[in-house]
Amino acid sequence: NAGVTQTPKFQVLKTGQSMTLQCAQDMNHNSMYWYRQDPGMGLRLIYYSASEGTTDKGEVPNGYNVSRLNKREFSLRLESAAPSQTSVYFCASSAEGQNNQPQHFGDGTRLSIL
Amino acid sequence: GQQLNQSPQSMFIQEGEDVSMNCTSSSIFNTWLWYKQEPGEGPVLLIALYKAGELTSNGRLTAQFGITRKDSFLNISASIPSDVGIYFCAGQKTSGSRLTFGEGTQLTVNP
């Protein structure tokens, strides 16, 4: 009963390095999301994908790219990491189109940029 | 971006006490959700509310969807130490639209 699985759980990068955060869900959900969580600011949406093959910008997309590889997988890429991107990143999924189905979250990736 | 106003930001209570927290917004939402996040984990859905005026319970937790559709409340009765965590409200305007999150309420329960 995995739900939403994120890898890695922890990562430390140097400024300028690139990295891809992986997310997979086994609930056959159509929609997937990437959030960042910073102290005192709650969860902010980076990008989302309403269905396989589509992606859209969220509230804070700058410095990130995403790929909806297939229905199960949605990856987040930092091309040139910056200290301001130090955060906890959460992936979520939901079965949209059915009475506002709630989002289910992974356990997060804790990313530090030095 | 738009944020929900969630209060209080933190609460320190004794085991056995009841807890109330709320979220307000200047705009209308058609769905309200309440999540709990424990250290090192992602948010876990507690209660989902889909109708104005709706009152829904999940064990010792009760949440209400405000009549104006601009607010929601979460109550926890007879708190226990495992209630510790950060509680987030989230609003959704229409099916398929983005969630807007509150900033969270950090709950500490002293045994």
PDB file of N, CA and C in Angstrom, chain A residues 33 35 37 40-45 48 56-59 90 96-108 110, chain B residues 1-3 30-31 33 35 37 39-43 45 48 50 86 88 92-99 101-103:
ATOM      1  N   TYR A  33       1.189  16.645  -8.433  1.00  0.00           N
ATOM      2  CA  TYR A  33       1.573  17.996  -8.010  1.00  0.00           C
ATOM      3  C   TYR A  33       2.960  17.962  -7.349  1.00  0.00           C
ATOM      4  N   TYR A  35       5.023  20.452  -4.569  1.00  0.00           N
ATOM      5  CA  TYR A  35       4.980  21.577  -3.651  1.00  0.00           C
ATOM      6  C   TYR A  35       6.348  21.734  -2.991  1.00  0.00           C
ATOM      7  N   GLN A  37       7.785  23.278   0.808  1.00  0.00           N
ATOM      8  CA  GLN A  37       7.336  23.702   2.134  1.00  0.00           C
ATOM      9  C   GLN A  37       8.487  24.386   2.846  1.00  0.00           C
ATOM     10  N   GLY A  40       6.931  28.566   8.156  1.00  0.00           N
ATOM     11  CA  GLY A  40       6.022  29.702   8.252  1.00  0.00           C
ATOM     12  C   GLY A  40       5.289  30.054   6.980  1.00  0.00           C
ATOM     13  N   MET A  41       5.471  29.247   5.924  1.00  0.00           N
ATOM     14  CA  MET A  41       4.827  29.600   4.653  1.00  0.00           C
ATOM     15  C   MET A  41       3.911  28.516   4.122  1.00  0.00           C
ATOM     16  N   GLY A  42       3.691  27.486   4.869  1.00  0.00           N
ATOM     17  CA  GLY A  42       2.804  26.428   4.408  1.00  0.00           C
ATOM     18  C   GLY A  42       3.350  25.753   3.161  1.00  0.00           C
ATOM     19  N   LEU A  43       2.456  25.254   2.348  1.00  0.00           N
ATOM     20  CA  LEU A  43       2.817  24.548   1.112  1.00  0.00           C
ATOM     21  C   LEU A  43       2.528  25.437  -0.086  1.00  0.00           C
ATOM     22  N   ARG A  44       3.510  25.563  -0.960  1.00  0.00           N
ATOM     23  CA  ARG A  44       3.325  26.372  -2.170  1.00  0.00           C
ATOM     24  C   ARG A  44       3.494  25.498  -3.407  1.00  0.00           C
ATOM     25  N   LEU A  45       2.573  25.637  -4.331  1.00  0.00           N
ATOM     26  CA  LEU A  45       2.561  24.795  -5.520  1.00  0.00           C
ATOM     27  C   LEU A  45       3.611  25.255  -6.520  1.00  0.00           C
ATOM     28  N   TYR A  48       2.060  21.482 -11.575  1.00  0.00           N
ATOM     29  CA  TYR A  48       1.141  20.366 -11.477  1.00  0.00           C
ATOM     30  C   TYR A  48       0.863  19.814 -12.865  1.00  0.00           C
ATOM     31  N   ASP A  56       1.464  22.279 -15.927  1.00  0.00           N
ATOM     32  CA  ASP A  56       1.151  23.705 -15.788  1.00  0.00           C
ATOM     33  C   ASP A  56       1.910  24.291 -14.621  1.00  0.00           C
ATOM     34  N   LYS A  57       2.200  25.582 -14.725  1.00  0.00           N
ATOM     35  CA  LYS A  57       2.904  26.264 -13.653  1.00  0.00           C
ATOM     36  C   LYS A  57       1.982  26.510 -12.468  1.00  0.00           C
ATOM     37  N   GLY A  58       2.592  26.440 -11.291  1.00  0.00           N
ATOM     38  CA  GLY A  58       1.876  26.785 -10.082  1.00  0.00           C
ATOM     39  C   GLY A  58       2.265  28.162  -9.614  1.00  0.00           C
ATOM     40  N   GLU A  59       2.345  28.312  -8.297  1.00  0.00           N
ATOM     41  CA  GLU A  59       2.615  29.610  -7.696  1.00  0.00           C
ATOM     42  C   GLU A  59       4.084  30.016  -7.780  1.00  0.00           C
ATOM     43  N   PHE A  90       7.380  18.225  -1.608  1.00  0.00           N
ATOM     44  CA  PHE A  90       6.354  17.193  -1.517  1.00  0.00           C
ATOM     45  C   PHE A  90       5.692  16.992  -2.866  1.00  0.00           C
ATOM     46  N   GLU A  96      -8.613  13.595  -9.921  1.00  0.00           N
ATOM     47  CA  GLU A  96      -9.429  14.743 -10.295  1.00  0.00           C
ATOM     48  C   GLU A  96     -10.549  14.336 -11.227  1.00  0.00           C
ATOM     49  N   GLY A  97     -11.548  15.170 -11.238  1.00  0.00           N
ATOM     50  CA  GLY A  97     -12.694  14.930 -12.106  1.00  0.00           C
ATOM     51  C   GLY A  97     -13.795  14.190 -11.390  1.00  0.00           C
ATOM     52  N   GLN A  98     -13.571  13.853 -10.148  1.00  0.00           N
ATOM     53  CA  GLN A  98     -14.562  13.100  -9.394  1.00  0.00           C
ATOM     54  C   GLN A  98     -14.819  13.813  -8.070  1.00  0.00           C
ATOM     55  N   ASN A  99     -15.695  14.815  -8.094  1.00  0.00           N
ATOM     56  CA  ASN A  99     -16.152  15.452  -6.858  1.00  0.00           C
ATOM     57  C   ASN A  99     -15.003  15.966  -5.993  1.00  0.00           C
ATOM     58  N   ASN A 100     -14.095  16.725  -6.621  1.00  0.00           N
ATOM     59  CA  ASN A 100     -13.022  17.349  -5.849  1.00  0.00           C
ATOM     60  C   ASN A 100     -12.290  16.358  -4.962  1.00  0.00           C
ATOM     61  N   GLN A 101     -11.766  15.311  -5.537  1.00  0.00           N
ATOM     62  CA  GLN A 101     -11.043  14.317  -4.762  1.00  0.00           C
ATOM     63  C   GLN A 101      -9.800  14.934  -4.125  1.00  0.00           C
ATOM     64  N   PRO A 102      -9.571  14.663  -2.825  1.00  0.00           N
ATOM     65  CA  PRO A 102      -8.448  15.279  -2.113  1.00  0.00           C
ATOM     66  C   PRO A 102      -7.111  14.738  -2.569  1.00  0.00           C
ATOM     67  N   GLN A 103      -6.068  15.499  -2.293  1.00  0.00           N
ATOM     68  CA  GLN A 103      -4.725  15.122  -2.665  1.00  0.00           C
ATOM     69  C   GLN A 103      -4.079  14.263  -1.582  1.00  0.00           C
ATOM     70  N   HIS A 104      -3.282  13.294  -2.042  1.00  0.00           N
ATOM     71  CA  HIS A 104      -2.532  12.414  -1.157  1.00  0.00           C
ATOM     72  C   HIS A 104      -1.052  12.719  -1.341  1.00  0.00           C
ATOM     73  N   PHE A 105      -0.325  12.846  -0.234  1.00  0.00           N
ATOM     74  CA  PHE A 105       1.057  13.314  -0.277  1.00  0.00           C
ATOM     75  C   PHE A 105       2.060  12.202  -0.022  1.00  0.00           C
ATOM     76  N   GLY A 106       3.252  12.365  -0.619  1.00  0.00           N
ATOM     77  CA  GLY A 106       4.397  11.554  -0.264  1.00  0.00           C
ATOM     78  C   GLY A 106       5.042  12.061   1.009  1.00  0.00           C
ATOM     79  N   ASP A 107       6.128  11.423   1.445  1.00  0.00           N
ATOM     80  CA  ASP A 107       6.786  11.793   2.696  1.00  0.00           C
ATOM     81  C   ASP A 107       7.818  12.897   2.529  1.00  0.00           C
ATOM     82  N   GLY A 108       8.044  13.363   1.329  1.00  0.00           N
ATOM     83  CA  GLY A 108       8.910  14.524   1.133  1.00  0.00           C
ATOM     84  C   GLY A 108      10.356  14.194   0.816  1.00  0.00           C
ATOM     85  N   ARG A 110      13.960  16.171   1.482  1.00  0.00           N
ATOM     86  CA  ARG A 110      14.595  17.296   2.170  1.00  0.00           C
ATOM     87  C   ARG A 110      15.864  17.666   1.420  1.00  0.00           C
TER      88      ARG A 110
ATOM     89  N   GLY B   1       1.050  34.789  -4.029  1.00  0.00           N
ATOM     90  CA  GLY B   1      -0.145  34.015  -4.233  1.00  0.00           C
ATOM     91  C   GLY B   1      -1.086  34.087  -3.050  1.00  0.00           C
ATOM     92  N   GLN B   2      -2.309  33.697  -3.289  1.00  0.00           N
ATOM     93  CA  GLN B   2      -3.309  33.779  -2.226  1.00  0.00           C
ATOM     94  C   GLN B   2      -3.008  32.774  -1.126  1.00  0.00           C
ATOM     95  N   GLN B   3      -3.150  33.165   0.110  1.00  0.00           N
ATOM     96  CA  GLN B   3      -2.992  32.299   1.250  1.00  0.00           C
ATOM     97  C   GLN B   3      -4.266  32.340   2.061  1.00  0.00           C
ATOM     98  N   ASN B  30     -15.179  25.916  -2.562  1.00  0.00           N
ATOM     99  CA  ASN B  30     -16.224  24.895  -2.638  1.00  0.00           C
ATOM    100  C   ASN B  30     -15.847  23.601  -1.953  1.00  0.00           C
ATOM    101  N   THR B  31     -14.577  23.481  -1.598  1.00  0.00           N
ATOM    102  CA  THR B  31     -14.099  22.318  -0.843  1.00  0.00           C
ATOM    103  C   THR B  31     -13.115  22.801   0.200  1.00  0.00           C
ATOM    104  N   LEU B  33     -10.403  21.208   3.129  1.00  0.00           N
ATOM    105  CA  LEU B  33      -9.720  19.994   3.574  1.00  0.00           C
ATOM    106  C   LEU B  33      -8.874  20.330   4.790  1.00  0.00           C
ATOM    107  N   TYR B  35      -5.569  18.715   6.907  1.00  0.00           N
ATOM    108  CA  TYR B  35      -4.469  17.753   6.895  1.00  0.00           C
ATOM    109  C   TYR B  35      -3.695  17.858   8.210  1.00  0.00           C
ATOM    110  N   GLN B  37       0.297  16.966   9.630  1.00  0.00           N
ATOM    111  CA  GLN B  37       1.652  16.591   9.246  1.00  0.00           C
ATOM    112  C   GLN B  37       2.465  16.310  10.497  1.00  0.00           C
ATOM    113  N   PRO B  39       6.312  15.078  12.128  1.00  0.00           N
ATOM    114  CA  PRO B  39       7.712  15.323  11.749  1.00  0.00           C
ATOM    115  C   PRO B  39       8.252  14.263  10.788  1.00  0.00           C
ATOM    116  N   GLY B  40       8.879  14.711   9.722  1.00  0.00           N
ATOM    117  CA  GLY B  40       9.494  13.801   8.769  1.00  0.00           C
ATOM    118  C   GLY B  40       8.541  13.120   7.813  1.00  0.00           C
ATOM    119  N   GLU B  41       7.287  13.535   7.834  1.00  0.00           N
ATOM    120  CA  GLU B  41       6.297  12.896   6.958  1.00  0.00           C
ATOM    121  C   GLU B  41       5.533  13.940   6.158  1.00  0.00           C
ATOM    122  N   GLY B  42       4.794  13.459   5.158  1.00  0.00           N
ATOM    123  CA  GLY B  42       3.957  14.354   4.384  1.00  0.00           C
ATOM    124  C   GLY B  42       2.615  14.556   5.062  1.00  0.00           C
ATOM    125  N   PRO B  43       1.865  15.574   4.623  1.00  0.00           N
ATOM    126  CA  PRO B  43       0.530  15.805   5.178  1.00  0.00           C
ATOM    127  C   PRO B  43      -0.392  14.618   4.910  1.00  0.00           C
ATOM    128  N   LEU B  45      -4.462  13.429   5.029  1.00  0.00           N
ATOM    129  CA  LEU B  45      -5.814  13.969   5.057  1.00  0.00           C
ATOM    130  C   LEU B  45      -6.571  13.474   6.288  1.00  0.00           C
ATOM    131  N   ALA B  48     -12.444  15.878   4.853  1.00  0.00           N
ATOM    132  CA  ALA B  48     -12.783  16.627   3.642  1.00  0.00           C
ATOM    133  C   ALA B  48     -14.230  17.106   3.750  1.00  0.00           C
ATOM    134  N   TYR B  50     -17.378  19.167   1.651  1.00  0.00           N
ATOM    135  CA  TYR B  50     -17.771  19.487   0.280  1.00  0.00           C
ATOM    136  C   TYR B  50     -19.006  20.374   0.182  1.00  0.00           C
ATOM    137  N   ILE B  86       1.561  19.409  12.923  1.00  0.00           N
ATOM    138  CA  ILE B  86       1.124  20.650  12.276  1.00  0.00           C
ATOM    139  C   ILE B  86      -0.163  20.346  11.522  1.00  0.00           C
ATOM    140  N   PHE B  88      -2.927  21.623   8.831  1.00  0.00           N
ATOM    141  CA  PHE B  88      -3.107  22.542   7.711  1.00  0.00           C
ATOM    142  C   PHE B  88      -4.545  22.500   7.204  1.00  0.00           C
ATOM    143  N   GLN B  92     -10.265  24.570  -1.982  1.00  0.00           N
ATOM    144  CA  GLN B  92     -10.257  24.335  -3.423  1.00  0.00           C
ATOM    145  C   GLN B  92     -11.508  24.972  -4.004  1.00  0.00           C
ATOM    146  N   LYS B  93     -11.331  25.738  -5.085  1.00  0.00           N
ATOM    147  CA  LYS B  93     -12.477  26.493  -5.595  1.00  0.00           C
ATOM    148  C   LYS B  93     -13.395  25.633  -6.452  1.00  0.00           C
ATOM    149  N   THR B  94     -12.798  24.906  -7.375  1.00  0.00           N
ATOM    150  CA  THR B  94     -13.600  24.037  -8.228  1.00  0.00           C
ATOM    151  C   THR B  94     -12.857  22.736  -8.434  1.00  0.00           C
ATOM    152  N   SER B  95     -13.570  21.714  -8.898  1.00  0.00           N
ATOM    153  CA  SER B  95     -12.936  20.436  -9.156  1.00  0.00           C
ATOM    154  C   SER B  95     -11.824  20.613 -10.177  1.00  0.00           C
ATOM    155  N   GLY B  96     -10.645  20.122  -9.845  1.00  0.00           N
ATOM    156  CA  GLY B  96      -9.508  20.229 -10.752  1.00  0.00           C
ATOM    157  C   GLY B  96      -8.686  21.481 -10.560  1.00  0.00           C
ATOM    158  N   SER B  97      -9.169  22.416  -9.739  1.00  0.00           N
ATOM    159  CA  SER B  97      -8.374  23.626  -9.522  1.00  0.00           C
ATOM    160  C   SER B  97      -7.351  23.377  -8.410  1.00  0.00           C
ATOM    161  N   ARG B  98      -6.436  24.343  -8.265  1.00  0.00           N
ATOM    162  CA  ARG B  98      -5.352  24.157  -7.315  1.00  0.00           C
ATOM    163  C   ARG B  98      -5.863  24.267  -5.879  1.00  0.00           C
ATOM    164  N   LEU B  99      -5.138  23.629  -4.977  1.00  0.00           N
ATOM    165  CA  LEU B  99      -5.387  23.813  -3.557  1.00  0.00           C
ATOM    166  C   LEU B  99      -4.654  25.051  -3.071  1.00  0.00           C
ATOM    167  N   PHE B 101      -3.277  26.518   0.524  1.00  0.00           N
ATOM    168  CA  PHE B 101      -3.029  26.043   1.879  1.00  0.00           C
ATOM    169  C   PHE B 101      -2.914  27.186   2.865  1.00  0.00           C
ATOM    170  N   GLY B 102      -3.357  26.919   4.092  1.00  0.00           N
ATOM    171  CA  GLY B 102      -3.050  27.814   5.194  1.00  0.00           C
ATOM    172  C   GLY B 102      -1.612  27.594   5.642  1.00  0.00           C
ATOM    173  N   GLU B 103      -1.145  28.444   6.542  1.00  0.00           N
ATOM    174  CA  GLU B 103       0.247  28.367   6.971  1.00  0.00           C
ATOM    175  C   GLU B 103       0.478  27.337   8.066  1.00  0.00           C
TER     176      GLU B 103
END
